[in-house]
Amino acid sequence: MKAFVENRFGLLALVVVALAAMYGVAYVTRPAPLPPPPEGPRKVAVESVTAVCPGTKGEHVNVYLPDTLNREKMDAEPYVTKGPGAIEAGYLTRVTKGGGRGLAGVRCTEPGRETWLVGPGPADADVRLRLTNADKAPALADVQVHAAEGLVSGDKGIGLEIAPGEHTEIDLKTLAPSADIMAVSVTTVFGRVAVAARTTLDTGGVDWLPAAAPPATRVVVPGIPGGGGRRELLVAAPGETDAVVRLKAVSEDAEYAMKGRETLDVPAGGVVALDVTTGLGGSSGALVLTSPVPIVAGLVATGTGGRSDVAFTAGTSSLDLGSAVAGNRAGSRLVLTALGGPGKVRVRTVPEGKAFDVEVPAGRTKNVKLTAEGNFAVVVTPVSGEVYGGRVVEERLKSGVLLTAQPLSPARMWTLLPPLTDTSRVVVP
């Protein structure tokens, strides 16, 4: 052994064996490598879109594509247009007499898996739900109505079949005759269904209900018009857990909790109304709602005058993907709100093509008057910050203000794809 140790080659061999043993132990006992941080959603271009509008005989629909705006005459059948991802379509109607008096604006919507609508119920309004299957395959949809007391439609709206290329109109009195406020969900079981709902209040006023953002724990309801008249917030908790909703208003002058309206309790499956007229104080604004459980929200704005009109807005996402409204006219303006910091957007009208930047201070709402003439589209492109918005059209008559509103929905030019991870678990039972 002494001879082996004194042999320099033997000593070298011992060192090598010792080092190998140490590295072996370190390799076996090494901590597991940390997984790479998940990537965020990817912004990808939309290649094609199908947009569906409820038909109104004799009216014209505006169809917007980059730098162009076309007007096409409709009949009573649903209007269907297909095109590249940038396509946007919609129209405004103006009636100054009779039971349908008012301004009413509608956005042509793309067929989706689930659509939420929030507004007055059939007990106080004539609410007509229109479901359109623009494809060549059959579709099946479920319609459920939530009211103050919870889910009230039962099985009446379950399993509605819509043949290829056909549409159906549902008077919601047949599903929930006693509901005075409501949240409606339309879920497509198979196929593709586009949804629209026209609401005429018994007290006067007419408009289309905009699609509301799906249930979430944070909901922003933008585009609330300023001025006189009632402002009523509607909040639904469609799940099986009660919601305690925290409210915050963002007006033209401040961001604040409305005194006496800091929180709102919403029972599981139910809908609650809250008068926020004095809380907003006649200012244009937005409402920010946070809840530990997912909620859906919308707002009813009533005009002033001897004969009042009505307008609706609803929860929507920020302008990260941009937005466009195809149907506008004189009296149109944008109501923009910046949250979490100052925001900036670029506004352009088509066909005039005039573009200008709008800066919105942090925690404030700003009105932007649109001066284009005739029928025009407005395109809003994000520049910086977290900005939400809506388009409002107002016309003052001696008999009362005509009013309509539309939240700025995400543009169809882009979409966000969630991150994907390779894993064998997708094939493991």
Short mmCIF file of C-alpha atoms in Angstrom, two decimals:
data_model
loop_
_atom_site.label_atom_id
_atom_site.label_comp_id
_atom_site.label_asym_id
_atom_site.label_seq_id
_atom_site.Cartn_x
_atom_site.Cartn_y
_atom_site.Cartn_z
CA MET A 1 0.00 0.00 0.00
CA LYS A 2 2.88 2.33 0.90
CA ALA A 3 4.46 1.63 -2.46
CA PHE A 4 1.13 2.36 -4.20
CA VAL A 5 0.76 5.69 -2.44
CA GLU A 6 4.35 6.67 -3.17
CA ASN A 7 3.73 5.83 -6.80
CA ARG A 8 2.60 9.09 -8.38
CA PHE A 9 0.42 7.32 -10.90
CA GLY A 10 -1.39 5.45 -8.15
CA LEU A 11 -2.02 8.71 -6.27
CA LEU A 12 -3.44 10.25 -9.41
CA ALA A 13 -5.81 7.30 -9.77
CA LEU A 14 -7.05 7.78 -6.18
CA VAL A 15 -7.75 11.46 -6.81
CA VAL A 16 -9.65 10.66 -9.98
CA VAL A 17 -11.77 8.02 -8.19
CA ALA A 18 -12.53 10.44 -5.32
CA LEU A 19 -13.56 13.22 -7.68
CA ALA A 20 -15.76 10.86 -9.68
CA ALA A 21 -17.48 9.74 -6.47
CA MET A 22 -18.08 13.35 -5.40
CA TYR A 23 -19.53 14.34 -8.77
CA GLY A 24 -21.66 11.21 -8.80
CA VAL A 25 -23.17 12.04 -5.42
CA ALA A 26 -23.74 15.66 -6.50
CA TYR A 27 -25.45 14.54 -9.72
CA VAL A 28 -27.79 12.15 -7.91
CA THR A 29 -28.72 14.66 -5.19
CA ARG A 30 -29.00 17.74 -7.44
CA PRO A 31 -32.27 19.71 -7.12
CA ALA A 32 -34.79 19.38 -9.91
CA PRO A 33 -34.40 22.11 -12.52
CA LEU A 34 -36.90 24.93 -12.28
CA PRO A 35 -39.47 24.90 -15.10
CA PRO A 36 -39.12 27.80 -17.51
CA PRO A 37 -41.55 30.64 -16.77
CA PRO A 38 -44.70 30.27 -18.87
CA GLU A 39 -44.89 32.58 -21.81
CA GLY A 40 -47.73 35.08 -22.00
CA PRO A 41 -50.45 34.99 -24.64
CA ARG A 42 -49.31 35.61 -28.22
CA LYS A 43 -50.85 38.35 -30.33
CA VAL A 44 -51.66 36.87 -33.74
CA ALA A 45 -53.46 38.23 -36.77
CA VAL A 46 -57.01 37.07 -37.51
CA GLU A 47 -57.32 35.81 -41.07
CA SER A 48 -61.09 35.80 -41.60
CA VAL A 49 -64.27 36.82 -39.78
CA THR A 50 -67.99 36.21 -40.13
CA ALA A 51 -70.08 39.12 -38.80
CA VAL A 52 -73.85 38.85 -38.35
CA CYS A 53 -76.31 41.70 -37.88
CA PRO A 54 -80.03 41.40 -37.14
CA GLY A 55 -81.81 42.64 -40.24
CA THR A 56 -83.98 45.76 -40.32
CA LYS A 57 -85.87 46.25 -43.55
CA GLY A 58 -85.01 49.44 -45.42
CA GLU A 59 -82.01 50.32 -43.24
CA HIS A 60 -78.38 50.42 -44.34
CA VAL A 61 -75.51 48.65 -42.60
CA ASN A 62 -72.02 50.18 -42.56
CA VAL A 63 -69.23 47.73 -43.42
CA TYR A 64 -65.73 48.90 -42.52
CA LEU A 65 -62.43 47.63 -43.90
CA PRO A 66 -59.14 49.50 -43.52
CA ASP A 67 -59.49 52.88 -45.24
CA THR A 68 -62.89 52.01 -46.75
CA LEU A 69 -66.50 52.17 -45.63
CA ASN A 70 -69.40 50.68 -47.60
CA ARG A 71 -73.12 51.02 -47.03
CA GLU A 72 -75.36 48.14 -47.97
CA LYS A 73 -79.14 47.96 -47.83
CA MET A 74 -80.72 45.30 -45.63
CA ASP A 75 -84.00 43.46 -45.58
CA ALA A 76 -85.73 41.81 -42.64
CA GLU A 77 -83.41 38.80 -42.77
CA PRO A 78 -80.14 38.74 -40.80
CA TYR A 79 -77.29 40.47 -42.57
CA VAL A 80 -74.18 38.28 -42.89
CA THR A 81 -70.81 39.50 -44.14
CA LYS A 82 -67.51 37.67 -44.35
CA GLY A 83 -64.07 39.14 -44.83
CA PRO A 84 -60.55 39.53 -43.47
CA GLY A 85 -59.87 40.02 -39.80
CA ALA A 86 -60.15 43.81 -39.95
CA ILE A 87 -63.82 43.76 -40.95
CA GLU A 88 -66.35 45.57 -38.74
CA ALA A 89 -70.03 46.18 -39.38
CA GLY A 90 -72.99 47.82 -37.68
CA TYR A 91 -75.75 50.35 -38.06
CA LEU A 92 -77.82 53.02 -36.34
CA THR A 93 -81.54 53.58 -36.59
CA ARG A 94 -83.33 56.83 -35.74
CA VAL A 95 -87.05 57.01 -34.98
CA THR A 96 -88.61 60.23 -33.65
CA LYS A 97 -92.22 59.12 -33.20
CA GLY A 98 -94.24 56.19 -31.92
CA GLY A 99 -93.43 53.34 -29.57
CA GLY A 100 -90.04 52.67 -31.14
CA ARG A 101 -88.84 56.26 -30.70
CA GLY A 102 -85.11 56.53 -30.09
CA LEU A 103 -81.62 56.01 -31.40
CA ALA A 104 -80.60 52.36 -31.57
CA GLY A 105 -77.14 51.11 -32.50
CA VAL A 106 -76.04 47.54 -33.06
CA ARG A 107 -72.68 45.90 -33.76
CA CYS A 108 -72.62 42.93 -36.09
CA THR A 109 -71.29 40.14 -33.89
CA GLU A 110 -69.26 37.08 -34.75
CA PRO A 111 -70.68 33.67 -33.79
CA GLY A 112 -69.28 32.56 -30.45
CA ARG A 113 -69.38 29.76 -27.93
CA GLU A 114 -71.01 31.84 -25.20
CA THR A 115 -72.66 35.27 -25.13
CA TRP A 116 -73.83 37.28 -22.09
CA LEU A 117 -76.40 40.08 -22.18
CA VAL A 118 -77.39 42.27 -19.21
CA GLY A 119 -80.34 44.66 -19.13
CA PRO A 120 -84.00 45.27 -18.26
CA GLY A 121 -86.16 42.17 -18.00
CA PRO A 122 -89.33 41.19 -19.88
CA ALA A 123 -91.54 42.42 -17.01
CA ASP A 124 -90.59 46.04 -17.84
CA ALA A 125 -89.59 45.80 -21.49
CA ASP A 126 -90.14 44.05 -24.77
CA VAL A 127 -86.93 42.03 -25.18
CA ARG A 128 -86.45 40.13 -28.43
CA LEU A 129 -83.53 37.71 -28.60
CA ARG A 130 -82.35 36.86 -32.12
CA LEU A 131 -80.22 33.77 -32.75
CA THR A 132 -78.64 33.26 -36.18
CA ASN A 133 -76.86 30.23 -37.62
CA ALA A 134 -74.94 31.57 -40.60
CA ASP A 135 -73.11 28.30 -41.29
CA LYS A 136 -73.97 25.30 -43.45
CA ALA A 137 -74.14 22.94 -40.47
CA PRO A 138 -76.91 22.72 -37.83
CA ALA A 139 -76.48 24.39 -34.45
CA LEU A 140 -77.85 23.78 -30.97
CA ALA A 141 -78.00 26.48 -28.28
CA ASP A 142 -79.08 26.83 -24.65
CA VAL A 143 -80.65 30.09 -23.42
CA GLN A 144 -80.82 30.77 -19.69
CA VAL A 145 -82.21 33.83 -17.93
CA HIS A 146 -81.03 34.98 -14.49
CA ALA A 147 -83.20 37.41 -12.53
CA ALA A 148 -83.16 38.91 -9.03
CA GLU A 149 -84.30 35.59 -7.53
CA GLY A 150 -81.83 33.49 -9.51
CA LEU A 151 -82.13 31.31 -12.60
CA VAL A 152 -85.76 31.63 -13.71
CA SER A 153 -85.95 30.22 -17.25
CA GLY A 154 -85.82 26.55 -16.27
CA ASP A 155 -85.60 24.11 -19.16
CA LYS A 156 -87.65 26.22 -21.57
CA GLY A 157 -84.63 27.58 -23.40
CA ILE A 158 -82.54 24.40 -23.38
CA GLY A 159 -81.79 22.57 -26.63
CA LEU A 160 -82.89 25.14 -29.20
CA GLU A 161 -82.17 23.81 -32.68
CA ILE A 162 -81.26 26.26 -35.46
CA ALA A 163 -81.05 24.88 -38.99
CA PRO A 164 -78.20 25.82 -41.34
CA GLY A 165 -78.58 29.38 -42.61
CA GLU A 166 -81.67 29.99 -40.45
CA HIS A 167 -82.47 32.27 -37.54
CA THR A 168 -85.00 32.39 -34.74
CA GLU A 169 -86.49 35.18 -32.63
CA ILE A 170 -87.41 34.56 -28.99
CA ASP A 171 -89.67 36.81 -26.95
CA LEU A 172 -88.04 36.52 -23.54
CA LYS A 173 -91.47 36.84 -21.91
CA THR A 174 -91.89 33.19 -22.87
CA LEU A 175 -88.84 32.25 -20.78
CA ALA A 176 -88.97 34.68 -17.85
CA PRO A 177 -92.18 36.75 -17.80
CA SER A 178 -91.71 38.15 -14.28
CA ALA A 179 -88.05 39.26 -14.50
CA ASP A 180 -87.63 43.04 -14.21
CA ILE A 181 -83.82 42.86 -14.50
CA MET A 182 -81.90 40.06 -16.15
CA ALA A 183 -78.65 38.51 -17.30
CA VAL A 184 -79.01 36.18 -20.28
CA SER A 185 -76.49 33.55 -21.29
CA VAL A 186 -76.57 31.94 -24.73
CA THR A 187 -74.34 28.87 -24.88
CA THR A 188 -73.67 27.09 -28.16
CA VAL A 189 -73.68 23.33 -27.63
CA PHE A 190 -72.53 22.64 -31.19
CA GLY A 191 -72.33 24.69 -34.35
CA ARG A 192 -71.94 28.48 -34.36
CA VAL A 193 -74.59 30.99 -33.27
CA ALA A 194 -74.58 34.81 -33.44
CA VAL A 195 -76.66 36.62 -30.82
CA ALA A 196 -78.44 39.99 -30.69
CA ALA A 197 -81.20 41.40 -28.46
CA ARG A 198 -83.41 44.44 -29.05
CA THR A 199 -84.98 46.03 -25.98
CA THR A 200 -87.89 48.49 -25.92
CA LEU A 201 -88.76 49.84 -22.48
CA ASP A 202 -92.42 50.03 -21.49
CA THR A 203 -91.74 53.61 -20.33
CA GLY A 204 -90.18 54.53 -23.70
CA GLY A 205 -86.81 54.20 -25.33
CA VAL A 206 -85.22 51.51 -27.48
CA ASP A 207 -81.72 50.11 -28.08
CA TRP A 208 -79.77 46.91 -28.66
CA LEU A 209 -78.09 45.18 -25.73
CA PRO A 210 -74.31 44.96 -26.26
CA ALA A 211 -72.56 41.69 -25.52
CA ALA A 212 -71.05 41.78 -22.03
CA ALA A 213 -67.63 40.47 -21.07
CA PRO A 214 -67.82 36.86 -19.80
CA PRO A 215 -67.85 36.26 -16.03
CA ALA A 216 -64.65 37.53 -14.39
CA THR A 217 -63.44 38.69 -10.98
CA ARG A 218 -62.64 42.15 -12.38
CA VAL A 219 -65.07 43.88 -14.71
CA VAL A 220 -64.82 47.39 -16.18
CA VAL A 221 -68.02 49.00 -17.48
CA PRO A 222 -66.88 51.91 -19.70
CA GLY A 223 -68.58 54.41 -21.96
CA ILE A 224 -71.13 55.73 -19.45
CA PRO A 225 -72.61 58.90 -20.97
CA GLY A 226 -72.66 62.08 -18.90
CA GLY A 227 -75.62 64.39 -18.49
CA GLY A 228 -78.99 64.09 -16.85
CA GLY A 229 -81.14 61.02 -16.47
CA ARG A 230 -80.92 57.82 -14.47
CA ARG A 231 -77.89 55.52 -14.43
CA GLU A 232 -78.54 52.00 -13.13
CA LEU A 233 -75.84 49.36 -12.72
CA LEU A 234 -76.83 45.69 -13.11
CA VAL A 235 -74.58 42.96 -11.71
CA ALA A 236 -75.05 39.18 -11.95
CA ALA A 237 -73.23 36.39 -10.10
CA PRO A 238 -74.00 33.37 -12.32
CA GLY A 239 -72.09 30.84 -10.23
CA GLU A 240 -73.04 28.98 -7.06
CA THR A 241 -71.39 31.41 -4.63
CA ASP A 242 -72.61 34.79 -3.39
CA ALA A 243 -70.54 37.76 -4.52
CA VAL A 244 -69.45 40.79 -2.49
CA VAL A 245 -68.58 43.30 -5.21
CA ARG A 246 -66.41 46.33 -4.60
CA LEU A 247 -67.24 49.37 -6.72
CA LYS A 248 -65.14 52.27 -7.89
CA ALA A 249 -66.15 55.12 -10.21
CA VAL A 250 -63.79 56.85 -12.63
CA SER A 251 -65.27 60.18 -13.71
CA GLU A 252 -63.93 63.14 -15.66
CA ASP A 253 -62.49 64.64 -12.46
CA ALA A 254 -61.59 61.80 -10.09
CA GLU A 255 -61.31 58.12 -9.28
CA TYR A 256 -63.25 57.27 -6.13
CA ALA A 257 -65.47 54.92 -4.16
CA MET A 258 -69.06 56.17 -4.34
CA LYS A 259 -70.31 57.11 -0.88
CA GLY A 260 -72.84 54.58 0.38
CA ARG A 261 -72.19 52.38 -2.68
CA GLU A 262 -68.73 51.04 -1.89
CA THR A 263 -69.88 47.40 -2.04
CA LEU A 264 -72.77 45.44 -3.51
CA ASP A 265 -74.01 42.03 -2.37
CA VAL A 266 -75.14 39.75 -5.20
CA PRO A 267 -76.72 36.37 -4.37
CA ALA A 268 -75.51 33.27 -6.17
CA GLY A 269 -77.25 32.92 -9.52
CA GLY A 270 -79.02 36.27 -9.10
CA VAL A 271 -78.95 39.81 -10.50
CA VAL A 272 -78.91 43.04 -8.47
CA ALA A 273 -79.60 46.62 -9.60
CA LEU A 274 -77.93 49.67 -8.07
CA ASP A 275 -78.80 53.30 -8.78
CA VAL A 276 -75.48 55.10 -9.40
CA THR A 277 -76.96 58.36 -10.72
CA THR A 278 -75.85 60.52 -7.80
CA GLY A 279 -72.62 58.58 -7.46
CA LEU A 280 -71.60 59.62 -10.98
CA GLY A 281 -73.01 63.11 -10.56
CA GLY A 282 -73.84 63.63 -14.23
CA SER A 283 -70.25 62.96 -15.32
CA SER A 284 -69.19 60.66 -18.11
CA GLY A 285 -67.30 57.76 -16.65
CA ALA A 286 -66.62 54.10 -16.08
CA LEU A 287 -67.22 51.70 -13.21
CA VAL A 288 -64.63 49.22 -11.98
CA LEU A 289 -65.99 46.13 -10.20
CA THR A 290 -63.92 43.57 -8.32
CA SER A 291 -65.25 40.38 -6.75
CA PRO A 292 -63.82 37.17 -5.27
CA VAL A 293 -66.12 35.20 -7.61
CA PRO A 294 -66.84 35.78 -11.33
CA ILE A 295 -69.51 38.36 -12.16
CA VAL A 296 -71.13 39.91 -15.25
CA ALA A 297 -72.18 43.57 -15.41
CA GLY A 298 -73.96 46.15 -17.55
CA LEU A 299 -75.48 49.61 -17.19
CA VAL A 300 -78.78 51.23 -18.21
CA ALA A 301 -78.65 54.96 -19.05
CA THR A 302 -81.92 56.85 -19.44
CA GLY A 303 -82.09 60.20 -21.23
CA THR A 304 -83.97 63.33 -20.26
CA GLY A 305 -86.99 65.15 -21.63
CA GLY A 306 -90.69 64.57 -21.97
CA ARG A 307 -90.02 61.35 -23.86
CA SER A 308 -86.89 59.63 -22.63
CA ASP A 309 -84.67 57.33 -24.65
CA VAL A 310 -82.44 54.57 -23.26
CA ALA A 311 -78.90 53.35 -23.89
CA PHE A 312 -76.92 50.35 -22.69
CA THR A 313 -73.27 49.65 -22.05
CA ALA A 314 -71.60 46.61 -20.53
CA GLY A 315 -68.36 45.20 -19.19
CA THR A 316 -65.67 44.90 -21.82
CA SER A 317 -61.92 44.39 -22.12
CA SER A 318 -59.31 47.12 -22.55
CA LEU A 319 -58.24 48.51 -25.91
CA ASP A 320 -55.07 46.38 -26.07
CA LEU A 321 -56.20 44.92 -29.41
CA GLY A 322 -57.72 48.16 -30.67
CA SER A 323 -61.36 48.67 -31.64
CA ALA A 324 -63.60 50.01 -34.39
CA VAL A 325 -67.23 51.12 -34.59
CA ALA A 326 -68.67 51.07 -38.10
CA GLY A 327 -71.97 52.90 -37.59
CA ASN A 328 -71.64 56.54 -36.50
CA ARG A 329 -73.29 59.86 -37.31
CA ALA A 330 -73.44 63.47 -36.18
CA GLY A 331 -73.48 63.75 -32.39
CA SER A 332 -71.02 60.86 -31.89
CA ARG A 333 -68.28 60.98 -29.28
CA LEU A 334 -65.87 58.63 -27.55
CA VAL A 335 -65.82 58.22 -23.76
CA LEU A 336 -62.32 56.99 -22.83
CA THR A 337 -61.05 55.95 -19.37
CA ALA A 338 -57.44 55.27 -18.28
CA LEU A 339 -56.75 52.95 -15.34
CA GLY A 340 -53.52 52.28 -13.45
CA GLY A 341 -51.67 55.13 -15.16
CA PRO A 342 -52.01 57.61 -18.02
CA GLY A 343 -53.16 56.25 -21.36
CA LYS A 344 -52.88 57.24 -24.97
CA VAL A 345 -54.78 56.11 -28.08
CA ARG A 346 -54.87 57.09 -31.73
CA VAL A 347 -58.30 57.91 -33.17
CA ARG A 348 -59.09 57.87 -36.88
CA THR A 349 -62.32 58.42 -38.77
CA VAL A 350 -63.10 56.69 -42.06
CA PRO A 351 -63.60 57.62 -44.88
CA GLU A 352 -62.13 61.04 -43.97
CA GLY A 353 -59.00 59.36 -42.68
CA LYS A 354 -58.22 62.06 -40.13
CA ALA A 355 -56.11 60.65 -37.31
CA PHE A 356 -55.17 62.27 -34.02
CA ASP A 357 -53.78 61.18 -30.67
CA VAL A 358 -55.74 61.41 -27.42
CA GLU A 359 -54.05 61.41 -24.02
CA VAL A 360 -56.16 60.33 -21.03
CA PRO A 361 -54.88 61.19 -17.52
CA ALA A 362 -54.52 58.33 -15.03
CA GLY A 363 -57.74 57.55 -13.20
CA ARG A 364 -59.81 59.90 -15.36
CA THR A 365 -62.43 59.76 -18.11
CA LYS A 366 -62.25 61.95 -21.19
CA ASN A 367 -64.86 62.84 -23.83
CA VAL A 368 -63.65 63.05 -27.41
CA LYS A 369 -66.01 64.67 -29.90
CA LEU A 370 -66.01 63.15 -33.38
CA THR A 371 -66.45 65.83 -36.03
CA ALA A 372 -66.71 63.67 -39.17
CA GLU A 373 -69.82 64.24 -41.27
CA GLY A 374 -72.43 61.83 -42.57
CA ASN A 375 -72.05 58.12 -41.85
CA PHE A 376 -68.56 57.16 -40.80
CA ALA A 377 -66.48 54.59 -38.94
CA VAL A 378 -64.14 55.34 -36.07
CA VAL A 379 -60.98 53.33 -35.39
CA VAL A 380 -59.20 53.42 -32.02
CA THR A 381 -55.63 52.11 -31.83
CA PRO A 382 -53.78 51.66 -28.52
CA VAL A 383 -50.54 53.58 -27.99
CA SER A 384 -49.84 53.20 -24.26
CA GLY A 385 -51.54 52.49 -20.94
CA GLU A 386 -54.67 50.58 -19.94
CA VAL A 387 -57.55 52.35 -21.69
CA TYR A 388 -61.23 51.41 -21.90
CA GLY A 389 -63.94 53.13 -23.87
CA GLY A 390 -67.34 53.44 -25.44
CA ARG A 391 -69.00 55.27 -28.31
CA VAL A 392 -71.98 57.51 -27.45
CA VAL A 393 -74.38 59.20 -29.89
CA GLU A 394 -76.69 61.92 -28.61
CA GLU A 395 -79.26 64.11 -30.32
CA ARG A 396 -81.29 66.76 -28.52
CA LEU A 397 -84.91 67.20 -29.61
CA LYS A 398 -87.67 69.30 -28.07
CA SER A 399 -89.45 66.11 -27.06
CA GLY A 400 -86.36 64.70 -25.31
CA VAL A 401 -82.81 63.48 -25.87
CA LEU A 402 -82.18 60.61 -28.26
CA LEU A 403 -79.37 58.43 -26.96
CA THR A 404 -77.41 55.28 -27.79
CA ALA A 405 -74.14 53.81 -26.50
CA GLN A 406 -71.80 50.99 -27.46
CA PRO A 407 -68.76 49.73 -25.54
CA LEU A 408 -65.57 49.52 -27.60
CA SER A 409 -65.22 45.80 -28.18
CA PRO A 410 -61.85 44.27 -29.16
CA ALA A 411 -61.06 44.64 -32.84
CA ARG A 412 -61.16 41.52 -34.96
CA MET A 413 -57.74 42.29 -36.51
CA TRP A 414 -55.90 40.54 -33.68
CA THR A 415 -56.49 37.87 -31.08
CA LEU A 416 -54.56 36.54 -28.09
CA LEU A 417 -53.60 32.85 -28.13
CA PRO A 418 -52.83 31.27 -24.74
CA PRO A 419 -49.40 29.67 -24.21
CA LEU A 420 -49.11 26.00 -25.18
CA THR A 421 -46.96 23.41 -23.42
CA ASP A 422 -45.94 19.96 -24.68
CA THR A 423 -47.05 17.34 -22.17
CA SER A 424 -47.96 13.67 -22.20
CA ARG A 425 -50.83 14.32 -19.80
CA VAL A 426 -53.16 15.14 -22.69
CA VAL A 427 -53.18 11.44 -23.66
CA VAL A 428 -53.15 10.00 -20.14
CA PRO A 429 -56.64 8.88 -18.98
#
